[in-house]
PDB file of C-alpha atoms in Angstrom:
ATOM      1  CA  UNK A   1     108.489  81.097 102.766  1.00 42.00           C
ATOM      2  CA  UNK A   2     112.124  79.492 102.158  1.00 44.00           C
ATOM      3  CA  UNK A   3     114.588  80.332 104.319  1.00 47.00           C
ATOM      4  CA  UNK A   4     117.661  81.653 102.932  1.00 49.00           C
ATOM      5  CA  UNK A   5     121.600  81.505 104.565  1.00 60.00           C
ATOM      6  CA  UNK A   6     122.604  84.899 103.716  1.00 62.00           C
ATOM      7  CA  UNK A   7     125.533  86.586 102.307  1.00 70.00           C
ATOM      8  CA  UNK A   8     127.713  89.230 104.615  1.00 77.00           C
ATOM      9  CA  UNK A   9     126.082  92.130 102.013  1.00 79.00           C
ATOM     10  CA  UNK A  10     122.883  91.049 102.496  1.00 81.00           C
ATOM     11  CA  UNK A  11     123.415  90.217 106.228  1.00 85.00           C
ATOM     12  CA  UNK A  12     124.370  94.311 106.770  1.00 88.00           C
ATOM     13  CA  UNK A  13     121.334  95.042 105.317  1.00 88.00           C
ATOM     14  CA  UNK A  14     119.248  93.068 106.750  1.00 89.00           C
ATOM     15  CA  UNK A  15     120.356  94.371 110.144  1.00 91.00           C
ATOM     16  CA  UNK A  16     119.360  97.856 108.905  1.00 92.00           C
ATOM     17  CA  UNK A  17     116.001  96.412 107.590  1.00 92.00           C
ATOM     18  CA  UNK A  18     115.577  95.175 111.176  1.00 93.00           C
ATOM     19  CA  UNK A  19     116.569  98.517 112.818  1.00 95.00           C
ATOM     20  CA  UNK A  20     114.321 100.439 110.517  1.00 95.00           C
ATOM     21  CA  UNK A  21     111.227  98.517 111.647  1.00 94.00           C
ATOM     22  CA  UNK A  22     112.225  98.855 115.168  1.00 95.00           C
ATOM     23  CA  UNK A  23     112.452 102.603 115.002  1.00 95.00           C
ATOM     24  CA  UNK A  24     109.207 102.662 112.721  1.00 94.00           C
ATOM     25  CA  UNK A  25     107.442 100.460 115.611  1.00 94.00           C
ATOM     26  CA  UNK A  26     108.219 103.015 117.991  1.00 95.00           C
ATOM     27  CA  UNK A  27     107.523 105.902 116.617  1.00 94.00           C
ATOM     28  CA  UNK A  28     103.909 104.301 115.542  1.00 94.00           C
ATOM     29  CA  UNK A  29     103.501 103.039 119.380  1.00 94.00           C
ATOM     30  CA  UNK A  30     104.474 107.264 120.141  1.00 94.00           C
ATOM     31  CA  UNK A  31     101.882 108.738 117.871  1.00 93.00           C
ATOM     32  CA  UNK A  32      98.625 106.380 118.991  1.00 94.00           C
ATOM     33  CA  UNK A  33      99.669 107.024 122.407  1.00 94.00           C
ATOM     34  CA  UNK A  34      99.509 110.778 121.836  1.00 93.00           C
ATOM     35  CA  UNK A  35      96.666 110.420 119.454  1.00 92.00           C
ATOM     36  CA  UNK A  36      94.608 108.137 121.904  1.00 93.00           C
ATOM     37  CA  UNK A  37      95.420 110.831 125.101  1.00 92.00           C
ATOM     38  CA  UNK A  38      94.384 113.822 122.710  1.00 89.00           C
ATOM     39  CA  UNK A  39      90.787 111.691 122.130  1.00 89.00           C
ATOM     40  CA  UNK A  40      90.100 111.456 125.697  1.00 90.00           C
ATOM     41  CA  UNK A  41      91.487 115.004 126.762  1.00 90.00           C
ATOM     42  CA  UNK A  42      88.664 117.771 127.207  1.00 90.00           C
ATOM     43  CA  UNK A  43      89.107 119.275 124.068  1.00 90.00           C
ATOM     44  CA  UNK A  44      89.431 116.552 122.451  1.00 87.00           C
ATOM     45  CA  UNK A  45      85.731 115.219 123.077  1.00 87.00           C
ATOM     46  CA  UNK A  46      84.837 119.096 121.374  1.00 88.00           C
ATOM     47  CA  UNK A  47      86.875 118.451 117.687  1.00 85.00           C
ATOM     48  CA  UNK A  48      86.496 116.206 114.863  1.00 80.00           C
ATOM     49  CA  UNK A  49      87.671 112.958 115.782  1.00 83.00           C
ATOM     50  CA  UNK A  50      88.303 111.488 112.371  1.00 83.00           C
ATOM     51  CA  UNK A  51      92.415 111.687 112.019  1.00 84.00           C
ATOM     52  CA  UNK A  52      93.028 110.757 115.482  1.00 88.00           C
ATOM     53  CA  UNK A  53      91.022 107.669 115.555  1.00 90.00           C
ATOM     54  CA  UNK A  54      92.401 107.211 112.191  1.00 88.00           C
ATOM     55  CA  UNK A  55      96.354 107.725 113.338  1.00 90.00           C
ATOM     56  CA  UNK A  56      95.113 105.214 115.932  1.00 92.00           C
ATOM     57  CA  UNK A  57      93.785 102.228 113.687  1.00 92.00           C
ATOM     58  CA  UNK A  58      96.599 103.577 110.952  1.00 91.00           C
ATOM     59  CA  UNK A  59      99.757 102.994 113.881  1.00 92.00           C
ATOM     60  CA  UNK A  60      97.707  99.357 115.041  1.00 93.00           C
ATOM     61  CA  UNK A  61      98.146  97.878 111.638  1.00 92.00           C
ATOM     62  CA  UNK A  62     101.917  99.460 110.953  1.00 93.00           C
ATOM     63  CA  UNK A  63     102.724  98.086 114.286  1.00 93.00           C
ATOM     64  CA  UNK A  64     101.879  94.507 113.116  1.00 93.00           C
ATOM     65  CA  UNK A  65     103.575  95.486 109.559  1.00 93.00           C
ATOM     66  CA  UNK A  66     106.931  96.527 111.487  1.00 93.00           C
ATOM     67  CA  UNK A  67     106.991  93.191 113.318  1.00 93.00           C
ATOM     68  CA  UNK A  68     106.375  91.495 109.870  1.00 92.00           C
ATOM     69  CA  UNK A  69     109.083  93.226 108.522  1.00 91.00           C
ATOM     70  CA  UNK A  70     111.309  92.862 111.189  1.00 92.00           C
ATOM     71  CA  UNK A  71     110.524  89.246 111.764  1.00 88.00           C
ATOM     72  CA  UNK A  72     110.697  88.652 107.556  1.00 86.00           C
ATOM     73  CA  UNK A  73     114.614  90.552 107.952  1.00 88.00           C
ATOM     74  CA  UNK A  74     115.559  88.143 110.534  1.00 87.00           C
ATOM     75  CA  UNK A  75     114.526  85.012 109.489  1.00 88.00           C
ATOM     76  CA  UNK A  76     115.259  86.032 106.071  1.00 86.00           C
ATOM     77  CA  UNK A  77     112.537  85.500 104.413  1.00 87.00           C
ATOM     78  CA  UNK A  78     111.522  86.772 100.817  1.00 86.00           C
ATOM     79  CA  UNK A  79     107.687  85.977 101.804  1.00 88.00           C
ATOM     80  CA  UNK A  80     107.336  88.147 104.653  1.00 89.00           C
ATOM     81  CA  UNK A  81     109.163  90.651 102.850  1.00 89.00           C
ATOM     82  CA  UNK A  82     107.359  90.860  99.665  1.00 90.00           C
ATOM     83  CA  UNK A  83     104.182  90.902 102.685  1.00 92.00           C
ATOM     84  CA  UNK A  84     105.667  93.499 104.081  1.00 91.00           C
ATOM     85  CA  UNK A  85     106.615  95.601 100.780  1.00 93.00           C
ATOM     86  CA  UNK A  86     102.816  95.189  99.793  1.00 93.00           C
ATOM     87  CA  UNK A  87     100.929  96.487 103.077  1.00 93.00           C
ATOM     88  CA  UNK A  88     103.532  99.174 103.380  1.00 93.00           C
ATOM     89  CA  UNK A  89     102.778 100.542 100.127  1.00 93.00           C
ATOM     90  CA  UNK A  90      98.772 100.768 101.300  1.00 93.00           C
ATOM     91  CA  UNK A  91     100.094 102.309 104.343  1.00 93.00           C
ATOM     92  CA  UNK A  92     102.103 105.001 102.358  1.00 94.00           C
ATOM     93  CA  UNK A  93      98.805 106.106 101.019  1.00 93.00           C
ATOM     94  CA  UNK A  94      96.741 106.051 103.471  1.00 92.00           C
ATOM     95  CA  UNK A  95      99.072 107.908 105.950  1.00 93.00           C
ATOM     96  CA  UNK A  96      99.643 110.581 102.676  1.00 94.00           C
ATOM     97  CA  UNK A  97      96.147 110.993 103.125  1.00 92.00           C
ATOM     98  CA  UNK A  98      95.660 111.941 106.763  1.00 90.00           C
ATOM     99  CA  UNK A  99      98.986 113.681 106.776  1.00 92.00           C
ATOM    100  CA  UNK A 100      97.276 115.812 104.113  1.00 92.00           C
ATOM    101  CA  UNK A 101      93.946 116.216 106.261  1.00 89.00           C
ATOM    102  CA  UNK A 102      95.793 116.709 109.506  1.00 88.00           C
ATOM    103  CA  UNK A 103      97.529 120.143 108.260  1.00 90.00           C
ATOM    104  CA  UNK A 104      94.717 121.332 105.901  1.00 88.00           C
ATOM    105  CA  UNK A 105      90.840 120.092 107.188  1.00 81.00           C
ATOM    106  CA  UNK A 106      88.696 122.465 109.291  1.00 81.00           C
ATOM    107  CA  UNK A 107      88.430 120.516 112.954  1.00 78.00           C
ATOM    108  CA  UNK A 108      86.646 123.036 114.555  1.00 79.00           C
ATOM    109  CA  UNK A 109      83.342 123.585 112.283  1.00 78.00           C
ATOM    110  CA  UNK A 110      81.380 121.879 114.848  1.00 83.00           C
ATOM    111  CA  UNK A 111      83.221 123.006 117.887  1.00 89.00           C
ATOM    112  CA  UNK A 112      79.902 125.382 118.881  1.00 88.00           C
ATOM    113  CA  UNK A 113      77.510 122.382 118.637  1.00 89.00           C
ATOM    114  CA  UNK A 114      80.080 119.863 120.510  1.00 90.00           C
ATOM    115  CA  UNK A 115      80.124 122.804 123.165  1.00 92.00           C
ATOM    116  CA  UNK A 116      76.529 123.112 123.769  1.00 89.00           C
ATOM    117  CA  UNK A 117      76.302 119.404 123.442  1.00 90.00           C
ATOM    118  CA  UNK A 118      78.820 118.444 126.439  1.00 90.00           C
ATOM    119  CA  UNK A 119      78.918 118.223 129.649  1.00 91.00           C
ATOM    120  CA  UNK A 120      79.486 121.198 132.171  1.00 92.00           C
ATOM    121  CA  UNK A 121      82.150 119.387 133.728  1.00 92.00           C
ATOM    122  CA  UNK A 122      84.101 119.226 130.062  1.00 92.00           C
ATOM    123  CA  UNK A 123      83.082 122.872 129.440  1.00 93.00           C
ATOM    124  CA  UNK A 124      84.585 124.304 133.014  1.00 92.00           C
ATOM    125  CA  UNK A 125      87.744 122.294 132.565  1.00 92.00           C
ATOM    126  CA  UNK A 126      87.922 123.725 129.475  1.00 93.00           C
ATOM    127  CA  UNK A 127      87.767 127.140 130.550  1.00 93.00           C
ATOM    128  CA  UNK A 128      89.884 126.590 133.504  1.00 91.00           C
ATOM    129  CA  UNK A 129      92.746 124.808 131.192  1.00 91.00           C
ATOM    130  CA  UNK A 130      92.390 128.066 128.546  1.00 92.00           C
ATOM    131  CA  UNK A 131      91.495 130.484 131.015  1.00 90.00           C
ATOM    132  CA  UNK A 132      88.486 131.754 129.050  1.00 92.00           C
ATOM    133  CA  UNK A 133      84.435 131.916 129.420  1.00 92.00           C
ATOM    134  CA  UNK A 134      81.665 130.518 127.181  1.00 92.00           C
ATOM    135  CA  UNK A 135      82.076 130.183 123.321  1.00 92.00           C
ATOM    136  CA  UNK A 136      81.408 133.024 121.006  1.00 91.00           C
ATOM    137  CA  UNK A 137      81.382 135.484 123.726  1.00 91.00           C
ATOM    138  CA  UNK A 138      81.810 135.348 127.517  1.00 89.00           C
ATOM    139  CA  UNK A 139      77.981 134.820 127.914  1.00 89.00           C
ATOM    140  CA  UNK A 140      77.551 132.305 125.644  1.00 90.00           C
ATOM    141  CA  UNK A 141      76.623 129.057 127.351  1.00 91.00           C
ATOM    142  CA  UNK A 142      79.554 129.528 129.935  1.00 91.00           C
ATOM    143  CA  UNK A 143      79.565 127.364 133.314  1.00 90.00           C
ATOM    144  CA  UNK A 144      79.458 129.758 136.407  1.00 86.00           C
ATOM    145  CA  UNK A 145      81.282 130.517 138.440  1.00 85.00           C
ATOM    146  CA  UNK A 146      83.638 131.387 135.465  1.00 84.00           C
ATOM    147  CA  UNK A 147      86.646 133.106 136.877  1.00 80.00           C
ATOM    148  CA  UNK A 148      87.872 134.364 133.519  1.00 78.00           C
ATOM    149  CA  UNK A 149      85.506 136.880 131.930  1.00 78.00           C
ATOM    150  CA  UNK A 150      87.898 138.668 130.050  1.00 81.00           C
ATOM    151  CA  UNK A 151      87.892 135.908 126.913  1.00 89.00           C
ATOM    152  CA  UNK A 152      85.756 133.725 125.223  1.00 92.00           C
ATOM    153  CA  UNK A 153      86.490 129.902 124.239  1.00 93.00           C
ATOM    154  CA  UNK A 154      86.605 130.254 120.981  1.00 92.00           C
ATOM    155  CA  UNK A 155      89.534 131.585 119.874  1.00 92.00           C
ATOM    156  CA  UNK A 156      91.973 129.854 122.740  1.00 93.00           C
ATOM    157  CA  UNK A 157      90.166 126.484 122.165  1.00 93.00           C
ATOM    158  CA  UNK A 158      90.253 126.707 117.914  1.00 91.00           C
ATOM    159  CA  UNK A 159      93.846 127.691 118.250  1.00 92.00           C
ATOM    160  CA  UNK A 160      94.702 124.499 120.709  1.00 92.00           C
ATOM    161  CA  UNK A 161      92.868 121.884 118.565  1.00 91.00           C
ATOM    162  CA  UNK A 162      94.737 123.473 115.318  1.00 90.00           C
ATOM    163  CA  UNK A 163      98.066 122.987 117.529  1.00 91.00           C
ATOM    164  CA  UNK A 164      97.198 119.674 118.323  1.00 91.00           C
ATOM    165  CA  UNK A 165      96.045 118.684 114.813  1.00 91.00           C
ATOM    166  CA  UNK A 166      99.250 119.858 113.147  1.00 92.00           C
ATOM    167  CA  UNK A 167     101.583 118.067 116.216  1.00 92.00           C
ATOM    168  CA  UNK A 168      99.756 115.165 115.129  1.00 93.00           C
ATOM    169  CA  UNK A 169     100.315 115.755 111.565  1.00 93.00           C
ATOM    170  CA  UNK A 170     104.138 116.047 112.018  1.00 94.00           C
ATOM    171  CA  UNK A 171     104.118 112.762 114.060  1.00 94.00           C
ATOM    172  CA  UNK A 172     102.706 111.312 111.232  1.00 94.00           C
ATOM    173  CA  UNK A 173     104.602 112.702 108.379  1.00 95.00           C
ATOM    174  CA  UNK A 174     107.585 111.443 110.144  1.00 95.00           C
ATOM    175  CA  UNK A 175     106.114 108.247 110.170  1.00 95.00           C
ATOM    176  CA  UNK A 176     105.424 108.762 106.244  1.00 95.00           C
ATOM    177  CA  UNK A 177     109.109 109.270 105.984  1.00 96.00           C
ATOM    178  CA  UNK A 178     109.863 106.262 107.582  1.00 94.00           C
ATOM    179  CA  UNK A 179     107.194 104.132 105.204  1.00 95.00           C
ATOM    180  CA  UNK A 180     109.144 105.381 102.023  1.00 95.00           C
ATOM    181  CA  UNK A 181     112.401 104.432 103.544  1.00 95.00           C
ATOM    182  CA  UNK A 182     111.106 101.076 104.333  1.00 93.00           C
ATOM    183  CA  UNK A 183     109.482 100.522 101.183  1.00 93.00           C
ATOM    184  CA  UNK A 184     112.520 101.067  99.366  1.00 93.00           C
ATOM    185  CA  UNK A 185     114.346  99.085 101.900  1.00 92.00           C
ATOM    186  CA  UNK A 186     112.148  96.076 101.996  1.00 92.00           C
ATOM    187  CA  UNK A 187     112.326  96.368  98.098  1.00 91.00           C
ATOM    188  CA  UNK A 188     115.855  95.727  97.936  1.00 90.00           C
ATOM    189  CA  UNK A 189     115.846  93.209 100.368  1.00 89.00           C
ATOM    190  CA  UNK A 190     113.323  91.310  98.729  1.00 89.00           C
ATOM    191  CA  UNK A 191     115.269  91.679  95.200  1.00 88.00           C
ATOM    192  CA  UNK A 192     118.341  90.697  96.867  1.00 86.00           C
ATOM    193  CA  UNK A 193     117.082  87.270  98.585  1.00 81.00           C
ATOM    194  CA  UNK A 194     115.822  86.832  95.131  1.00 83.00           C
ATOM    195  CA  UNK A 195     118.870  87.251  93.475  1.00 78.00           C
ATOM    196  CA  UNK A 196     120.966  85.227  95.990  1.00 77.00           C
ATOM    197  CA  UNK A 197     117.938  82.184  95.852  1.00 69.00           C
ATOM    198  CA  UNK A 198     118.619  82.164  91.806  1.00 73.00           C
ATOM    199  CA  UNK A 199     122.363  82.271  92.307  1.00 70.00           C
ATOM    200  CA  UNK A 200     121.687  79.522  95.341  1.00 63.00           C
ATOM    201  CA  UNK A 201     119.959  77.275  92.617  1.00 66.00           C
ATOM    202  CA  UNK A 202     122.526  78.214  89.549  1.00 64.00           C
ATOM    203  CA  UNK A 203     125.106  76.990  91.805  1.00 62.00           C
ATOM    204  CA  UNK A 204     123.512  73.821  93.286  1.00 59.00           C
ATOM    205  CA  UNK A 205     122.652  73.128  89.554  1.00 63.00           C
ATOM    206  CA  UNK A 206     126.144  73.325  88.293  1.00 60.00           C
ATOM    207  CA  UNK A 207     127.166  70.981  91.692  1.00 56.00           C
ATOM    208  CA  UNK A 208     124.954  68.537  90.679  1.00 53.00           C
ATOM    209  CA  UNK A 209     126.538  68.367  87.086  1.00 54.00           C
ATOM    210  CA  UNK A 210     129.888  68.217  88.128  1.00 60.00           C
ATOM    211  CA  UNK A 211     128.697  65.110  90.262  1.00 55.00           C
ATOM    212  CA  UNK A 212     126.908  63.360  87.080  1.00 55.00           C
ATOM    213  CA  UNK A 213     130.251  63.753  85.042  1.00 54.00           C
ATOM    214  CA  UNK A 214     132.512  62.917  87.935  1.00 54.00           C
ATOM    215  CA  UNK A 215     130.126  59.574  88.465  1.00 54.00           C
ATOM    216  CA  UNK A 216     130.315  59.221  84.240  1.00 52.00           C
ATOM    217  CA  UNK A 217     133.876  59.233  84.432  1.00 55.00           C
ATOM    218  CA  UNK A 218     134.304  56.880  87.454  1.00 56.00           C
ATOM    219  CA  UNK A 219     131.664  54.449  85.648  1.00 54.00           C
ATOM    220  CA  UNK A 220     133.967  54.655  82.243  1.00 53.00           C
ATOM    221  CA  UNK A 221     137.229  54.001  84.221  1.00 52.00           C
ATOM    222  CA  UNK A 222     135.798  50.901  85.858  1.00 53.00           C
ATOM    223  CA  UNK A 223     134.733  49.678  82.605  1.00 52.00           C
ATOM    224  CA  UNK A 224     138.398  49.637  81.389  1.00 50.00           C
TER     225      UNK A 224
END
């Protein structure tokens, strides 16, 4: 990975390549905490826990991409950024793709079977936290004493996971939106140390000419 001296344009944007990957960092280190507190909430051991383990190992590996790309910005390297350009565009996709489940897949087809399979202890902080009794109805599978007959579960707990889903997905859509900026970012930065390594060379090149035919010339004068 050489290192390159950079130019005053490329030193501006490398500070904004560097501030991009500390703002996508953070927002990555926001949505696994969220994600990882939703997985060990109550009704979060009764949904489908495929996009929020996946928002977990997704934000783990674009947390070690950030600090490539930051580190690759500061030290100005084109290998860490091209590194970084390639993982981020996997990331892009995958995040695309739980973005898209997050807002559209059905978390709560099993919700009935996760009910009957957990503990009482889940189930009556569940109905104390929704103020509701049992599942399908009031006297299905509820955990006495229930001290809100009115409602069942199902409609108050459906609605929370589909809240919580779709916070989730908007946490990670912002994150998407941060991917494409970097992507593009890193892109140009990683064309522009190019550019300024050729122009480096070109211009050491045409230095090391000037010294052969200064070093000619001095040769021919000491001849005569």
């Amino acid at each position: 990975m050489a290192l390159l001296k950079p130019s005053s344009d490329l030193k501006a944007l490398i500070r904004k390549v560097m501030l991009l990957n500390v703002v996508l960092a953070l927002l990555v280190a926001i949505t696994v905490v969220i994600a990882a507190i939703m997985l060990s909430s109550d009704i979060g051991r009764l949904q489908s826990k495929g996009v929020p383990t996946a928002a977990i190992v997704v934000g783990m590996v674009l947390f070690f991409v950030a600090a490539i790309g930051f580190e690759g910005a500061r030290y100005n390297s084109r290998g860490a950024s091209l590194m970084c350009f390639v993982l981020l565009l996997f990331a892009v996709i995958a995040t695309t793709t739980f973005v898209v489940m997050a807002f559209t897949a059905d978390f709560t087809k099993d919700t009935s079977a996760r009910w009957g399979d957990s503990s009482t202890s889940i189930r009556a902080n569940v109905q104390d936290d929704l103020e509701c009794c049992g599942f399908a109805d009031t006297q299905d599978r509820p955990v006495y004493p229930c001290a809100y007959k009115a409602e069942s579960c199902k409609r108050p707990l459906t609605s929370s996971i589909n809240t919580r889903m779709h916070t989730l997905g908007a946490l990670m859509a912002a994150t998407l939106l941060l991917e494409i900026v970097g992507l593009g970012m890193t892109a140009f930065l990683w064309f522009s140390q190019v550019g300024e390594a050729i122009r480096a060379e070109m211009s050491d090149r045409k230095h090391d000419e000037r010294a052969v035919l200064v070093g000619a010339e001095e040769d021919g004068d000491t001849r005569f």
